[in-house]
Tab-separated table of C-alpha atoms in Angstrom:
chain	number	residue	atom	x	y	z
A	1	MET	CA	18.827	159.244	44.575
A	2	SER	CA	20.700	160.767	47.491
A	3	ASN	CA	23.165	163.591	47.145
A	4	VAL	CA	25.150	164.732	50.150
A	5	LEU	CA	26.641	168.064	51.179
A	6	ILE	CA	29.358	167.842	53.823
A	7	VAL	CA	30.409	170.915	55.785
A	8	ALA	CA	34.184	170.865	56.132
A	9	GLU	CA	35.781	171.447	59.512
A	10	HIS	CA	39.071	173.309	59.379
A	11	LEU	CA	41.288	175.530	61.466
A	12	ALA	CA	44.197	177.781	60.533
A	13	GLY	CA	44.053	176.678	56.919
A	14	LYS	CA	44.175	172.956	57.697
A	15	LEU	CA	41.384	170.474	57.035
A	16	ASN	CA	40.322	168.391	60.021
A	17	GLY	CA	40.337	164.615	59.537
A	18	SER	CA	36.705	164.500	60.665
A	19	THR	CA	35.680	165.700	57.197
A	20	ALA	CA	37.097	162.552	55.568
A	21	LYS	CA	35.177	160.485	58.117
A	22	CYS	CA	31.967	162.253	57.117
A	23	VAL	CA	32.721	161.267	53.517
A	24	SER	CA	32.937	157.613	54.610
A	25	ALA	CA	29.518	157.918	56.236
A	26	ALA	CA	28.113	159.574	53.123
A	27	GLN	CA	29.494	156.788	50.926
A	28	ALA	CA	27.454	154.287	52.937
A	29	LEU	CA	24.350	155.919	51.438
A	30	LYS	CA	25.601	154.993	47.935
A	31	PRO	CA	24.664	158.503	46.832
A	32	GLU	CA	24.639	159.985	43.374
A	33	ALA	CA	27.070	162.692	44.501
A	34	ILE	CA	29.073	163.854	47.512
A	35	ASP	CA	30.123	167.496	47.681
A	36	ILE	CA	32.162	169.274	50.356
A	37	LEU	CA	31.490	172.869	51.389
A	38	VAL	CA	34.391	175.003	52.620
A	39	LEU	CA	33.457	178.289	54.299
A	40	ALA	CA	36.449	180.514	55.060
A	41	ALA	CA	37.976	183.928	54.506
A	42	ASP	CA	40.480	182.270	52.145
A	43	PRO	CA	39.355	178.697	51.412
A	44	ALA	CA	41.993	177.812	48.796
A	45	ALA	CA	44.330	175.661	50.922
A	46	VAL	CA	41.516	173.808	52.698
A	47	ALA	CA	39.666	173.226	49.429
A	48	ALA	CA	42.792	171.774	47.791
A	49	ASP	CA	43.125	169.301	50.661
A	50	ALA	CA	39.403	168.429	50.587
A	51	ALA	CA	39.574	167.798	46.836
A	52	LYS	CA	41.973	164.912	47.485
A	53	ILE	CA	39.371	162.925	49.456
A	54	ALA	CA	38.224	159.922	47.435
A	55	GLY	CA	34.579	159.791	46.408
A	56	VAL	CA	34.010	163.541	46.366
A	57	ARG	CA	32.484	165.014	43.202
A	58	LYS	CA	33.332	168.656	43.853
A	59	VAL	CA	34.393	171.076	46.553
A	60	LEU	CA	32.347	174.249	46.898
A	61	THR	CA	34.125	177.264	48.355
A	62	VAL	CA	32.647	180.415	49.850
A	63	ALA	CA	35.204	183.160	50.450
A	64	ASN	CA	33.933	185.722	52.932
A	65	ASP	CA	35.761	187.611	55.672
A	66	ALA	CA	32.790	186.827	57.928
A	67	ASN	CA	33.783	183.152	57.689
A	68	ALA	CA	37.247	183.677	59.132
A	69	HIS	CA	36.076	182.085	62.386
A	70	PRO	CA	33.598	179.190	62.813
A	71	VAL	CA	30.626	180.999	64.343
A	72	ALA	CA	27.534	178.820	63.931
A	73	GLN	CA	25.119	181.738	63.621
A	74	VAL	CA	27.179	183.123	60.726
A	75	LEU	CA	27.889	179.847	58.921
A	76	GLY	CA	24.414	178.368	59.452
A	77	PRO	CA	22.424	180.610	57.084
A	78	GLN	CA	25.012	180.084	54.340
A	79	VAL	CA	24.966	176.303	54.716
A	80	ALA	CA	21.166	176.259	54.728
A	81	LYS	CA	21.029	178.269	51.479
A	82	LEU	CA	23.572	176.077	49.732
A	83	ALA	CA	21.857	172.913	51.005
A	84	GLU	CA	18.991	173.493	48.582
A	85	GLY	CA	18.903	170.575	46.188
A	86	TYR	CA	20.722	168.193	48.529
A	87	SER	CA	18.967	165.297	50.240
A	88	HIS	CA	21.497	165.076	53.099
A	89	VAL	CA	23.688	167.568	54.941
A	90	PHE	CA	26.423	166.054	57.127
A	91	GLY	CA	28.824	167.552	59.615
A	92	PRO	CA	31.166	165.923	62.145
A	93	SER	CA	30.015	165.207	65.686
A	94	THR	CA	32.786	167.392	67.063
A	95	THR	CA	32.574	170.673	68.929
A	96	PHE	CA	32.362	172.393	65.530
A	97	GLY	CA	29.592	170.161	64.192
A	98	LYS	CA	27.589	170.043	67.410
A	99	ASP	CA	27.552	173.846	67.385
A	100	LEU	CA	26.743	174.353	63.709
A	101	MET	CA	24.468	171.534	62.558
A	102	PRO	CA	21.534	172.187	64.936
A	103	ALA	CA	21.395	175.735	63.550
A	104	VAL	CA	21.363	174.350	60.003
A	105	ALA	CA	18.599	171.879	60.882
A	106	ALA	CA	16.489	174.622	62.440
A	107	LEU	CA	16.858	176.849	59.370
A	108	LEU	CA	15.843	173.937	57.125
A	109	GLY	CA	12.865	173.150	59.350
A	110	THR	CA	13.891	169.609	60.170
A	111	ALA	CA	15.096	167.562	63.118
A	112	GLN	CA	18.763	166.631	63.419
A	113	VAL	CA	20.067	163.069	63.587
A	114	SER	CA	22.910	163.147	66.113
A	115	ASP	CA	25.972	160.881	66.347
A	116	LEU	CA	25.198	158.831	63.268
A	117	MET	CA	26.897	155.433	63.707
A	118	THR	CA	25.631	153.316	60.818
A	119	VAL	CA	23.520	153.841	57.719
A	120	GLU	CA	20.693	151.338	57.317
A	121	SER	CA	19.032	153.108	54.384
A	122	SER	CA	18.700	156.622	53.007
A	123	HIS	CA	16.577	157.748	55.970
A	124	VAL	CA	17.248	155.090	58.619
A	125	PHE	CA	20.308	155.289	60.857
A	126	THR	CA	21.623	154.068	64.192
A	127	ARG	CA	23.015	156.201	66.995
A	128	PRO	CA	24.143	155.531	70.584
A	129	ILE	CA	22.066	156.377	73.654
A	130	TYR	CA	22.556	155.875	77.398
A	131	ALA	CA	26.274	156.616	77.232
A	132	GLY	CA	26.717	154.125	74.425
A	133	ASN	CA	25.179	151.241	76.359
A	134	ALA	CA	22.349	150.966	73.862
A	135	ILE	CA	22.024	151.618	70.136
A	136	VAL	CA	18.772	153.057	68.805
A	137	THR	CA	17.495	153.004	65.226
A	138	VAL	CA	16.056	156.328	64.083
A	139	GLN	CA	14.096	157.198	60.958
A	140	ALA	CA	14.376	160.675	59.498
A	141	THR	CA	11.461	162.426	57.830
A	142	ALA	CA	11.420	161.522	54.153
A	143	ASP	CA	10.021	164.817	52.861
A	144	ARG	CA	12.777	167.016	54.323
A	145	PRO	CA	16.569	167.101	54.034
A	146	VAL	CA	18.420	164.857	56.470
A	147	VAL	CA	20.706	166.936	58.675
A	148	ALA	CA	23.083	164.792	60.719
A	149	THR	CA	26.244	164.857	62.756
A	150	VAL	CA	28.536	161.904	62.081
A	151	ARG	CA	30.039	160.063	65.044
A	152	THR	CA	33.649	160.276	63.940
A	153	ALA	CA	34.731	157.440	66.229
A	154	SER	CA	32.537	155.038	64.229
A	155	TRP	CA	33.886	155.791	60.745
A	156	PRO	CA	37.342	155.536	59.138
A	157	GLU	CA	38.786	158.391	57.140
A	158	ALA	CA	38.135	158.095	53.412
A	159	ALA	CA	41.214	157.623	51.232
A	160	ARG	CA	43.112	160.688	50.001
A	161	ASP	CA	43.616	159.661	46.386
A	162	GLY	CA	40.796	161.645	44.807
A	163	GLY	CA	40.791	164.630	42.489
A	164	ALA	CA	37.535	166.531	42.880
A	165	ASP	CA	36.785	169.756	41.052
A	166	ILE	CA	36.884	172.981	43.067
A	167	GLU	CA	34.124	175.498	42.410
A	168	ALA	CA	33.857	178.986	43.926
A	169	VAL	CA	30.266	179.913	44.725
A	170	THR	CA	28.467	182.908	46.146
A	171	VAL	CA	25.604	182.712	48.575
A	172	GLU	CA	23.012	185.348	49.319
A	173	ALA	CA	22.202	184.795	52.952
A	174	GLU	CA	21.390	187.337	55.616
A	175	LEU	CA	24.128	187.119	58.216
A	176	PRO	CA	23.342	188.145	61.803
A	177	THR	CA	24.879	191.167	63.453
A	178	HIS	CA	23.943	190.184	67.001
A	179	THR	CA	26.523	187.384	67.084
A	180	ARG	CA	30.152	188.066	66.318
A	181	PHE	CA	33.565	186.584	66.971
A	182	VAL	CA	35.474	188.346	69.738
A	183	ASP	CA	38.399	186.162	70.747
A	184	LEU	CA	39.624	182.584	70.880
A	185	ALA	CA	41.243	181.301	74.044
A	186	ALA	CA	42.936	178.004	73.321
A	187	GLY	CA	45.806	176.070	74.773
A	188	LYS	CA	48.834	175.697	72.526
A	189	SER	CA	50.491	172.324	72.123
A	190	ASP	CA	52.844	170.631	69.710
A	191	ARG	CA	51.191	167.298	70.445
A	192	PRO	CA	48.640	165.734	68.068
A	193	ASP	CA	44.997	166.773	68.374
A	194	LEU	CA	43.212	164.514	70.863
A	195	GLN	CA	40.189	163.787	68.667
A	196	SER	CA	42.142	162.908	65.538
A	197	ALA	CA	45.319	161.350	66.997
A	198	LYS	CA	46.227	157.781	66.060
A	199	ARG	CA	47.836	157.240	69.490
A	200	VAL	CA	46.548	158.572	72.818
A	201	VAL	CA	47.987	158.279	76.326
A	202	SER	CA	45.558	159.097	79.146
A	203	GLY	CA	46.100	159.514	82.852
A	204	GLY	CA	43.627	159.095	85.676
A	205	ARG	CA	43.228	159.696	89.388
A	206	GLY	CA	46.037	157.205	90.025
A	207	VAL	CA	48.591	159.696	88.673
A	208	GLY	CA	48.141	161.537	91.954
A	209	SER	CA	48.750	165.212	91.202
A	210	GLU	CA	49.201	167.902	88.588
A	211	GLU	CA	52.976	167.696	89.071
A	212	ASN	CA	52.963	163.916	88.623
A	213	PHE	CA	51.070	164.249	85.342
A	214	LYS	CA	54.360	165.256	83.750
A	215	ILE	CA	55.176	161.555	83.531
A	216	ILE	CA	52.130	161.109	81.254
A	217	PHE	CA	53.152	164.020	79.018
A	218	ASP	CA	56.730	162.761	78.788
A	219	PHE	CA	55.624	159.260	77.832
A	220	ALA	CA	53.191	160.622	75.229
A	221	ASP	CA	55.953	162.730	73.707
A	222	LYS	CA	58.151	159.664	73.536
A	223	ILE	CA	55.681	157.815	71.306
A	224	GLY	CA	54.245	160.843	69.480
A	225	ALA	CA	50.832	160.555	71.109
A	226	ALA	CA	48.111	162.969	72.161
A	227	VAL	CA	47.330	163.282	75.871
A	228	GLY	CA	43.958	162.604	77.459
A	229	ALA	CA	42.585	162.235	80.965
A	230	SER	CA	39.735	160.719	82.906
A	231	ARG	CA	37.082	162.926	84.444
A	232	ALA	CA	38.480	162.153	87.886
A	233	ALA	CA	41.843	163.599	86.862
A	234	VAL	CA	40.192	166.677	85.378
A	235	ASP	CA	37.962	167.229	88.406
A	236	ALA	CA	41.014	166.926	90.649
A	237	GLY	CA	42.669	169.736	88.689
A	238	TYR	CA	45.527	167.665	87.269
A	239	VAL	CA	44.840	168.829	83.690
A	240	PRO	CA	42.375	171.166	81.899
A	241	ASN	CA	38.988	169.835	80.828
A	242	GLU	CA	39.770	169.925	77.088
A	243	LEU	CA	41.775	166.749	77.702
A	244	GLN	CA	38.843	164.855	79.193
A	245	VAL	CA	37.929	161.590	77.472
A	246	GLY	CA	34.547	159.970	78.059
A	247	GLN	CA	30.812	160.500	78.043
A	248	THR	CA	31.096	164.126	79.180
A	249	GLY	CA	34.376	164.688	77.348
A	250	LYS	CA	35.691	163.646	73.952
A	251	ILE	CA	34.673	160.467	72.140
A	252	ILE	CA	37.781	159.152	70.408
A	253	ALA	CA	38.856	156.156	68.329
A	254	PRO	CA	42.659	156.050	68.110
A	255	ASP	CA	44.530	153.025	66.807
A	256	LEU	CA	46.262	152.771	70.198
A	257	TYR	CA	44.869	153.939	73.545
A	258	ILE	CA	47.003	153.652	76.683
A	259	ALA	CA	45.123	154.165	79.954
A	260	ILE	CA	47.418	154.854	82.901
A	261	GLY	CA	46.093	154.956	86.454
A	262	ILE	CA	42.508	154.886	85.181
A	263	SER	CA	40.048	152.616	86.978
A	264	GLY	CA	37.624	152.307	84.060
A	265	ALA	CA	34.328	153.961	85.000
A	266	ILE	CA	31.590	153.304	82.443
A	267	GLN	CA	31.535	157.005	81.527
A	268	HIS	CA	35.198	156.823	80.544
A	269	LEU	CA	34.833	153.551	78.642
A	270	THR	CA	32.093	155.171	76.548
A	271	GLY	CA	34.685	157.521	75.123
A	272	ILE	CA	37.112	154.808	73.991
A	273	LYS	CA	34.869	151.889	72.954
A	274	ASP	CA	35.899	152.237	69.302
A	275	ALA	CA	39.652	152.382	69.949
A	276	GLY	CA	41.751	149.842	68.053
A	277	THR	CA	44.033	148.477	70.779
A	278	ILE	CA	43.526	149.399	74.441
A	279	VAL	CA	46.428	149.064	76.860
A	280	ALA	CA	45.826	149.493	80.606
A	281	ILE	CA	48.400	150.067	83.341
A	282	ASN	CA	47.065	150.026	86.892
A	283	LYS	CA	48.309	148.693	90.204
A	284	ASP	CA	44.832	147.392	91.118
A	285	PRO	CA	44.288	144.019	89.375
A	286	ASP	CA	40.538	144.322	89.936
A	287	SER	CA	40.175	147.619	88.040
A	288	ALA	CA	37.299	147.601	85.537
A	289	ILE	CA	39.626	148.899	82.820
A	290	PHE	CA	41.213	145.440	82.583
A	291	GLU	CA	37.881	143.943	81.491
A	292	ILE	CA	37.982	145.812	78.190
A	293	ALA	CA	41.745	146.172	77.725
A	294	ASP	CA	43.455	144.174	74.977
A	295	ILE	CA	46.700	144.325	76.959
A	296	GLY	CA	46.784	144.799	80.723
A	297	LEU	CA	49.766	145.399	82.962
A	298	VAL	CA	49.389	145.329	86.741
A	299	GLY	CA	52.020	147.557	88.266
A	300	ASP	CA	52.988	150.916	89.741
A	301	LEU	CA	52.871	153.444	86.914
A	302	PHE	CA	55.800	155.356	88.418
A	303	LYS	CA	57.967	152.271	87.977
A	304	VAL	CA	56.451	150.900	84.790
A	305	LEU	CA	56.512	154.085	82.651
A	306	PRO	CA	60.228	154.840	83.140
A	307	GLU	CA	60.990	151.224	82.196
A	308	LEU	CA	58.824	151.506	79.086
A	309	GLU	CA	60.454	154.796	78.115
A	310	ALA	CA	63.881	153.254	78.512
A	311	ALA	CA	62.874	150.310	76.311
A	312	LEU	CA	61.532	152.681	73.658
């Protein structure tokens, strides 16, 4: 039987929704048990939140000042030690998971399955390749633990009506001294996180300038949405690259995605293929974005958005 250990992603004492999505992926294995591991300086608040996720047997907590910041080289040895006895170790396919899970796989002497989309059996999975234009079936080695990152855009969050036990554990792992946390430089915003937001408004090259992008931010604030951008807008310097959506940016799956002034390059569409409802606003009726949009509006964004804001 399978038993799964999920490494929780959290920041500033708050559990990231990607952890609940990993639980959904783990449930597809029909495992004997699903446990969540919380590594932090003070894991109490995160563990209490994780314990509410349905389908989780227990939440393991490791309190260590060294875990105050998510440094893969520090967390990796601890995860690898605690993974003993588990058949699968899952983490989200986010910046956090993509940094940590390869280190865990290396320490466990196995290959990583990346961007897990579906579970076919205990050791057979599907994942996207070629910017999502093809899906490949991969088979993990049966005699080693399966270490995988879960494509969060492909899985819903598990329900939050559970009541798992919380267990404090200690781990004897040699932590490196050559890698240490120095500083975190991050933009501050009151808007929802781009990767976990239910609504996202993105602007593209058609917005025209950094100054004009204010119309995108204002509209997003009006509907309580996160803000994204196409690579063209990022390359033009309209917004910073942490807002980029697409193959070389963030892969997202909001309930509502509004693309404004975005032509619809295949690299951008890769990042939104799992969105619930896609709305496109563009003055070019031949834009590729209209081919995949559920709702399309041909018009000048500088006229359309103020009218939409007024209606809202």
